[in-house]
Coordinates of C-alpha atoms in Angstrom, one line a residue:
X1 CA 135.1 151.0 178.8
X2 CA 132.0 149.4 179.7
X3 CA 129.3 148.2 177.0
X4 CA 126.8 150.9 178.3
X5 CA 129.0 153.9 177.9
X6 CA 130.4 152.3 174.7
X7 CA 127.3 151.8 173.2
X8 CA 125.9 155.6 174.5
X9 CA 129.0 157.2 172.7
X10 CA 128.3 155.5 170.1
X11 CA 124.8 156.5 169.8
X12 CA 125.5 160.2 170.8
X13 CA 128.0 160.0 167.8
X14 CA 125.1 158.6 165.3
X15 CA 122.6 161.6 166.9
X16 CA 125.7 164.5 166.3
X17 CA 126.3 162.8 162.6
X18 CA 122.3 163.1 162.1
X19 CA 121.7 166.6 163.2
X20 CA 124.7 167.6 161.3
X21 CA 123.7 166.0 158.2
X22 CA 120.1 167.3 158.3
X23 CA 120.7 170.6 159.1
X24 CA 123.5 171.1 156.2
X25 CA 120.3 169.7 153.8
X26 CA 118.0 171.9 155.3
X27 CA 120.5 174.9 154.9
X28 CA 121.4 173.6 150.8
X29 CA 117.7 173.0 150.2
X30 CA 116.3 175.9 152.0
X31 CA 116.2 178.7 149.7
X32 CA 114.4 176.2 146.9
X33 CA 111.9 174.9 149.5
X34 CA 110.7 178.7 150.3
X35 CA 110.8 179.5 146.3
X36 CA 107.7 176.9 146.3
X37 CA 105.6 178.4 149.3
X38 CA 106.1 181.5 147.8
X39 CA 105.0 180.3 144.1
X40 CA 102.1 178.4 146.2
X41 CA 101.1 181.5 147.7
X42 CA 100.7 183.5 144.3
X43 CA 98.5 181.0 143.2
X44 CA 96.6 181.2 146.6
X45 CA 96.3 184.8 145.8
X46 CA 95.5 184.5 142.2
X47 CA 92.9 182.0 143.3
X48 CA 91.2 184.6 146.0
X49 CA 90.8 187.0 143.1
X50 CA 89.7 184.8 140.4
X51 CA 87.3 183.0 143.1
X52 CA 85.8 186.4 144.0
X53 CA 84.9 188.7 140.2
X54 CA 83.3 191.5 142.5
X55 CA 86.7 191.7 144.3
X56 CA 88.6 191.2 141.0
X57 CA 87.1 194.2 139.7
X58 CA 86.6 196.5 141.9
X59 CA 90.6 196.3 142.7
X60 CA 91.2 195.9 138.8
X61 CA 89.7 199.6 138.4
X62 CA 92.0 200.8 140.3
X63 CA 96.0 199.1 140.0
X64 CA 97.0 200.8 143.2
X65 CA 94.8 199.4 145.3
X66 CA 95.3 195.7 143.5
X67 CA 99.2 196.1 144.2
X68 CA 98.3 197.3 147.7
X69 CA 95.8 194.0 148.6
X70 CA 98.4 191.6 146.8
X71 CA 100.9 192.6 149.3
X72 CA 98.7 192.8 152.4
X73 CA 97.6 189.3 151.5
X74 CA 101.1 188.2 150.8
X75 CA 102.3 189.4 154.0
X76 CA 99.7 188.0 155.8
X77 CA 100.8 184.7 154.1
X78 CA 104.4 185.2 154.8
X79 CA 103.3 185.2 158.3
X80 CA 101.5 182.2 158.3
X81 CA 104.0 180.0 156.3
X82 CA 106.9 181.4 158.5
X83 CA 108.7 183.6 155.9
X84 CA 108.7 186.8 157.8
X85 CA 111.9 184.8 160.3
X86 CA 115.1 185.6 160.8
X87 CA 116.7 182.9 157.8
X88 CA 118.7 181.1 160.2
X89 CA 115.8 180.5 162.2
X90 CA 113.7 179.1 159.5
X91 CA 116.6 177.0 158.7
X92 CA 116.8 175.4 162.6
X93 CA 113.2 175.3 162.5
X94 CA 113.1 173.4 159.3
X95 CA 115.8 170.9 160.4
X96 CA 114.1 170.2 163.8
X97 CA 111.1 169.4 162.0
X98 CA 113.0 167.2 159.7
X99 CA 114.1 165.3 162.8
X100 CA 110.4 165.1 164.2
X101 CA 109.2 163.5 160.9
X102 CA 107.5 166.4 160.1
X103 CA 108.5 166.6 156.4
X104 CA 105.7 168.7 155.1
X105 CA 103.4 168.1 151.9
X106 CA 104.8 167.2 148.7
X107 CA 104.6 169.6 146.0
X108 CA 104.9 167.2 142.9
X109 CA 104.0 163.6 144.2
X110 CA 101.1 161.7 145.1
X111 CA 101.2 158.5 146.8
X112 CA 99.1 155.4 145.9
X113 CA 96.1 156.2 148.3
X114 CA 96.7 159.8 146.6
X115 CA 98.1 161.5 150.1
X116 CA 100.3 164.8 149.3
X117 CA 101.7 164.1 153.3
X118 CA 105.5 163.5 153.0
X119 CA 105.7 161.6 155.8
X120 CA 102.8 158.9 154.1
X121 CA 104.3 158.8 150.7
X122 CA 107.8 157.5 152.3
X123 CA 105.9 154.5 154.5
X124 CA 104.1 153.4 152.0
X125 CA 107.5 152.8 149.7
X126 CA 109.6 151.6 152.6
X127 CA 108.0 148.1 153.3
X128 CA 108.3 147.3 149.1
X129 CA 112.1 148.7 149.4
X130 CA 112.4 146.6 152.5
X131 CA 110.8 143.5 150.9
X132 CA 112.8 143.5 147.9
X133 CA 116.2 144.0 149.6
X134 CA 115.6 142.2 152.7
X135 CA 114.8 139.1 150.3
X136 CA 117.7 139.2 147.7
X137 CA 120.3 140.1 150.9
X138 CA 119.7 137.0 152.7
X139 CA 120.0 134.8 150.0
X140 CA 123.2 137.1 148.8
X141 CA 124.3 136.6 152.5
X142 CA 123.5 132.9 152.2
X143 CA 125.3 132.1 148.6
X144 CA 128.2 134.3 149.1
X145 CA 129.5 132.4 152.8
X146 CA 128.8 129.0 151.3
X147 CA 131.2 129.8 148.5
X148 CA 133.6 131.8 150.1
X149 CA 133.6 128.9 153.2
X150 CA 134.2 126.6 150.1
X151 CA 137.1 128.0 148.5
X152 CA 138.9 128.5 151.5
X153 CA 138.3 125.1 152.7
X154 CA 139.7 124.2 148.9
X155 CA 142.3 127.2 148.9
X156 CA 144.3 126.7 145.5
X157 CA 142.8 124.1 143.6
X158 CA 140.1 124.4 140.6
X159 CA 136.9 124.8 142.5
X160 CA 138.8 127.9 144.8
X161 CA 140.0 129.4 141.3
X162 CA 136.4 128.9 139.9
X163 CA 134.9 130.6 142.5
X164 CA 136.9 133.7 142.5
X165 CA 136.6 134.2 138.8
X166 CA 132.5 134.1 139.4
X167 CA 132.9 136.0 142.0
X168 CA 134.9 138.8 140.3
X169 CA 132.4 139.1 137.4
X170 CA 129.4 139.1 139.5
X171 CA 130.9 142.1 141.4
X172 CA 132.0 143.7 138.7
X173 CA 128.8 143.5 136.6
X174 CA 126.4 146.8 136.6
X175 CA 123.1 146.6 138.2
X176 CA 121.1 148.7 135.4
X177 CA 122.6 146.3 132.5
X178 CA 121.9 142.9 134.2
X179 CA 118.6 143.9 135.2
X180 CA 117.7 145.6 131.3
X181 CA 119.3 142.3 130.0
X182 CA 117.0 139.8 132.3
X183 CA 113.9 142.3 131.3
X184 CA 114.8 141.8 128.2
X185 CA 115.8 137.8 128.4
X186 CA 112.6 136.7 130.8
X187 CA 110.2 139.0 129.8
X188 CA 110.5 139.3 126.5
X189 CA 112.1 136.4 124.8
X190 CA 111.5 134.0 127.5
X191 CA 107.9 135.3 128.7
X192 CA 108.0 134.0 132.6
X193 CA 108.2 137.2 134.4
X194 CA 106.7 140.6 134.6
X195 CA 108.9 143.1 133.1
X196 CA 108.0 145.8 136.1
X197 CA 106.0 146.8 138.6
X198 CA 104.2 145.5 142.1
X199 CA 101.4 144.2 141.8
X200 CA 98.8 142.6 138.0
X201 CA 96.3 145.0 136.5
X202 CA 93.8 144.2 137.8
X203 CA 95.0 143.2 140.7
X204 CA 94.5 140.1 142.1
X205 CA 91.7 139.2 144.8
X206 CA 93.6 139.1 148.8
X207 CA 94.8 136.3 150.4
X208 CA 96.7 133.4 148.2
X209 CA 96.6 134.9 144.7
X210 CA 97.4 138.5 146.1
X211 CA 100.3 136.6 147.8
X212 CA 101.5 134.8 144.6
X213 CA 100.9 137.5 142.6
X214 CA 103.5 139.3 145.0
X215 CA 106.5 136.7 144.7
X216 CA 106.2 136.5 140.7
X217 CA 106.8 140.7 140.5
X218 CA 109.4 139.9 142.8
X219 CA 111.5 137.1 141.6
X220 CA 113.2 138.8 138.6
X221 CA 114.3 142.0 140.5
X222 CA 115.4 139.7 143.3
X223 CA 117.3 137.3 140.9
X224 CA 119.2 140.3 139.5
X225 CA 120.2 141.4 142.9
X226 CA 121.6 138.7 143.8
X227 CA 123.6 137.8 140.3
X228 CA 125.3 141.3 141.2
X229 CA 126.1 141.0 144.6
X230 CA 126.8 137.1 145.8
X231 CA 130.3 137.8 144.2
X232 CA 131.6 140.2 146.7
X233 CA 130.5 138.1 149.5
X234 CA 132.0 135.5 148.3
X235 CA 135.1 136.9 147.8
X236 CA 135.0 139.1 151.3
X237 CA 134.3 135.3 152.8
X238 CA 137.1 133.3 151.2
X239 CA 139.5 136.0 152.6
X240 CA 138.6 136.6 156.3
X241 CA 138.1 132.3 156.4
X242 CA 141.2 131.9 154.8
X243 CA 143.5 134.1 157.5
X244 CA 141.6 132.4 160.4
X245 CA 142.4 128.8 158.9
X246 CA 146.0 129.6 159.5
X247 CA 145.7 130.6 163.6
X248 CA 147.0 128.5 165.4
X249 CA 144.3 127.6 167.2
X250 CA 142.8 126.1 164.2
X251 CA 145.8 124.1 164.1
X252 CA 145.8 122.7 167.0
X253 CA 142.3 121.5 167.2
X254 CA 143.2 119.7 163.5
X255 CA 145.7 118.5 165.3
X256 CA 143.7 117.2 168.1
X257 CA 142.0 115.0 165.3
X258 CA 138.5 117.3 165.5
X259 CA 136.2 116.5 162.2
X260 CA 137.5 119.4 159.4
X261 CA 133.4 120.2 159.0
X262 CA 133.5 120.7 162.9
X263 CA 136.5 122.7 162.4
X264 CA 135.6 124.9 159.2
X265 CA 131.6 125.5 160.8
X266 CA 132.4 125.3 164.3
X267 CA 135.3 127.1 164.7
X268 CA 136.8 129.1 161.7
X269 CA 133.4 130.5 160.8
X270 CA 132.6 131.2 164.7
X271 CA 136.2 133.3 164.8
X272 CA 135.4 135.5 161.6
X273 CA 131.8 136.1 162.7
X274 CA 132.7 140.0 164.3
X275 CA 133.9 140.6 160.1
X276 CA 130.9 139.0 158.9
X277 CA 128.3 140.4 160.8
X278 CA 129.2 143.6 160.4
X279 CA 129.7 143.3 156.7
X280 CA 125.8 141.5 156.8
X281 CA 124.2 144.6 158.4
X282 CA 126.4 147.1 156.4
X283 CA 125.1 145.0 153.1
X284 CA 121.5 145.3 153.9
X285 CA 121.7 149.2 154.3
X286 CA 123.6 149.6 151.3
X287 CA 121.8 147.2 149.3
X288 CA 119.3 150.0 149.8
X289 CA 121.6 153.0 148.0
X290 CA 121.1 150.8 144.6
X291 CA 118.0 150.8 145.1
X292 CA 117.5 153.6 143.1
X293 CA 118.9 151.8 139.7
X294 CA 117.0 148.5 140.5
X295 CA 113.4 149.6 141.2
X296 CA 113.9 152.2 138.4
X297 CA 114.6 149.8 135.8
X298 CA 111.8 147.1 137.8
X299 CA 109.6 150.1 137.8
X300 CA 109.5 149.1 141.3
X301 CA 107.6 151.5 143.8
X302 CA 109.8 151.7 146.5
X303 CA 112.0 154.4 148.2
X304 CA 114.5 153.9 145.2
X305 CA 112.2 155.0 142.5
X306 CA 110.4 157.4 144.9
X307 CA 113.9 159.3 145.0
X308 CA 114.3 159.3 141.0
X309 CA 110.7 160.4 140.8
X310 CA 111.6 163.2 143.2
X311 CA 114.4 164.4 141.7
X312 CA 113.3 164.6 138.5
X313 CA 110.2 166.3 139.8
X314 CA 112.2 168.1 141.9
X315 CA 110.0 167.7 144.7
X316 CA 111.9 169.4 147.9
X317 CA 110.2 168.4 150.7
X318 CA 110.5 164.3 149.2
X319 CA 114.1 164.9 148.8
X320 CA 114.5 166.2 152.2
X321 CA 112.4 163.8 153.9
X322 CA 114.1 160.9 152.2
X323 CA 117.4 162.4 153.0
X324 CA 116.8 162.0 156.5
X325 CA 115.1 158.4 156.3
X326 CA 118.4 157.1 155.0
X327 CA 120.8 158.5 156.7
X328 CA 119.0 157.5 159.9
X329 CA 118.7 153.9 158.9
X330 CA 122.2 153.9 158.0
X331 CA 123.4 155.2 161.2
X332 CA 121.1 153.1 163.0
X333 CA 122.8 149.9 161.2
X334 CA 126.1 151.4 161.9
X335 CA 125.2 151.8 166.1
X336 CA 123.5 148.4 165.9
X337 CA 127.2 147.3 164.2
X338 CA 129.3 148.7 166.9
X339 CA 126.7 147.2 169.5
X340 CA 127.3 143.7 167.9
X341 CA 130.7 144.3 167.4
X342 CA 131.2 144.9 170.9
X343 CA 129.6 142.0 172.1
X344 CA 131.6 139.7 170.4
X345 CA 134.9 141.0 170.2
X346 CA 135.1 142.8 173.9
X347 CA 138.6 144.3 172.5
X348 CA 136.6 146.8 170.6
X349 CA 135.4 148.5 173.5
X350 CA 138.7 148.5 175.0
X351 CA 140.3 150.1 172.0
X352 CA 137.4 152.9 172.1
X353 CA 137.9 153.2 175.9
X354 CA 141.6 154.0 175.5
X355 CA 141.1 156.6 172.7

């Protein structure tokens, strides 16, 4: 199989996975979604009567004709909003608009500029989701193939059994308890960091001290991130270096009298780059599934919190729209993998071909 036709299936794959996925949310979250337009369309009705006293009470005098008007003006509603269809059909039309990025107007939430637009609230979290995790990642990424290229290189001794052991507790540690613990540690007994948030109040002018101010609400949440997750890397590292180190063809060029640096950096890692890559994409999307723990207890306003908020609010249309943001950006790391993966290891298409 060529790269073009491996890469198309594997895109028409992600789209069938995404349609799939938002349609079953739409159908789960459908009946709940309409139970707030029609709750928003009493109160559109109650508001038309209170707005107008002649109206009020001339259909007051007389209940038929109130219950009458409420249901003319509720039909009329219906109509508008889309509640007189066939259910099935509102269901397919609320998926499809789902997959345009029309998420509708949030019930519940405001976002900072004080939009009620779905689609606003979700970009103004993503880039503060995206810095946050982007950052602690690459220096995760970073940590965790230094010391897992380390203790291979060192396989057995001290420093390879010292690594592991760090690198099992850091895996194993919560997210919510480190991050309450260095809350509590740097901002409370140690006073260097903010315990939450984005941004000072007041905030600070633009330019420079806008900038600073940035990287010092940013440090502790980054720091905790990456005392959880370097471990796992580490680890991951240690393994998929320490099966290439025995191919032969690391042999041989060791015994061609190559420099071990060349070897280890020039060779080893280059061979158990496919593993690695893929493992470096899949980490920066699923960095993003804790992110609701880590900018809850940061109080950071990201996509994270945004989701908490939501579901404590119960705001359907955020939930929906942030259902959809996710999956696609997984599924878009997960095409982006297989296009990577296929570059490098031309096998892979093969395999795919053959299936």
């Amino acid at each position: 199989m060529g790269l073009g036709r491996y890469i198309g299936f594997r895109i028409i794959n992600a789209v069938v996975v995404l349609v799939l996925v938002v349609f079953i949310c739409s159908l789960l979250f459908n009946t709940f979604a309409e139970q707030e337009v029609k709750a928003m369309i009493d109160e559109i009705i109650r508001a038309m009567t209170v707005g107008n006293p002649q109206l009020m009470q001339k259909l007051r005098s007389n209940q038929t004709a109130y219950q009458i008007w409420v249901e003319e003006q509720k039909k009329l509603l219906y109509e508008e909003f889309g509640l007189n269809k066939p259910y099935l059909q509102r269901v397919f039309e609320r998926a499809i608009n789902q997959l345009q990025f029309k998420f509708g107007k949030a019930t519940m939430i405001r976002s900072p500029s004080g939009s009620t637009d779905v689609a606003t609230i979700i970009l103004e979290a993503l880039p503060r989701t995206v810095l946050l995790f982007t950052t602690a990642e690459v220096i995760v990424i970073i940590i965790g193939i230094l010391l897992g290229l380390k203790a291979a290189q060192k396989a057995g001794s001290f420093l390879d059994r010292f690594i592991q052991v760090v690198s099992m507790v850091s895996a194993s540690l919560p997210m919510w308890w480190v991050g309450m613990l260095m809350i509590i540690v740097f901002s409370y007994y140690i006073p260097i960091f903010p315990s939450g948030g984005f941004t000072s109040i007041p905030p600070p002018p633009p330019g420079i001290p806008a900038l600073m101010d940035l990287l010092y609400h940013l440090a502790l949440p980054v720091i905790t991130v990456v005392l959880v997750s370097f471990g796992a890397w580490a680890y991951v590292t240690r393994s998929l270096v320490l099966g290439t180190l025995q191919e032969d063809f690391i042999m041989v060029a060791r015994a061609k009298g190559i420099p071990e640096r060349k070897v280890l950096y020039g060779h080893t890692l280059r061979a158990a780059a496919p593993p690695i890559l893929t493992n470096t994409l899949l980490s920066l999307i699923a960095s993003m599934g804790g992110a609701v723990i880590t900018e809850s207890v940061f109080n950071w306003p990201g996509l994270g919190r945004l989701y908490w908020i939501a579901i404590e609010e119960f705001d359907v249309p955020v939930l929906l729209g942030l259902t959809t943001v996710f999956t696609m950006l997984y599924l878009a790391a997960f095409v982006l993998q297989d296009l990577i993966y296929g570059l490098l290891d031309p096998r892979v298409r093969i395999g795919a071909g053959r299936r």
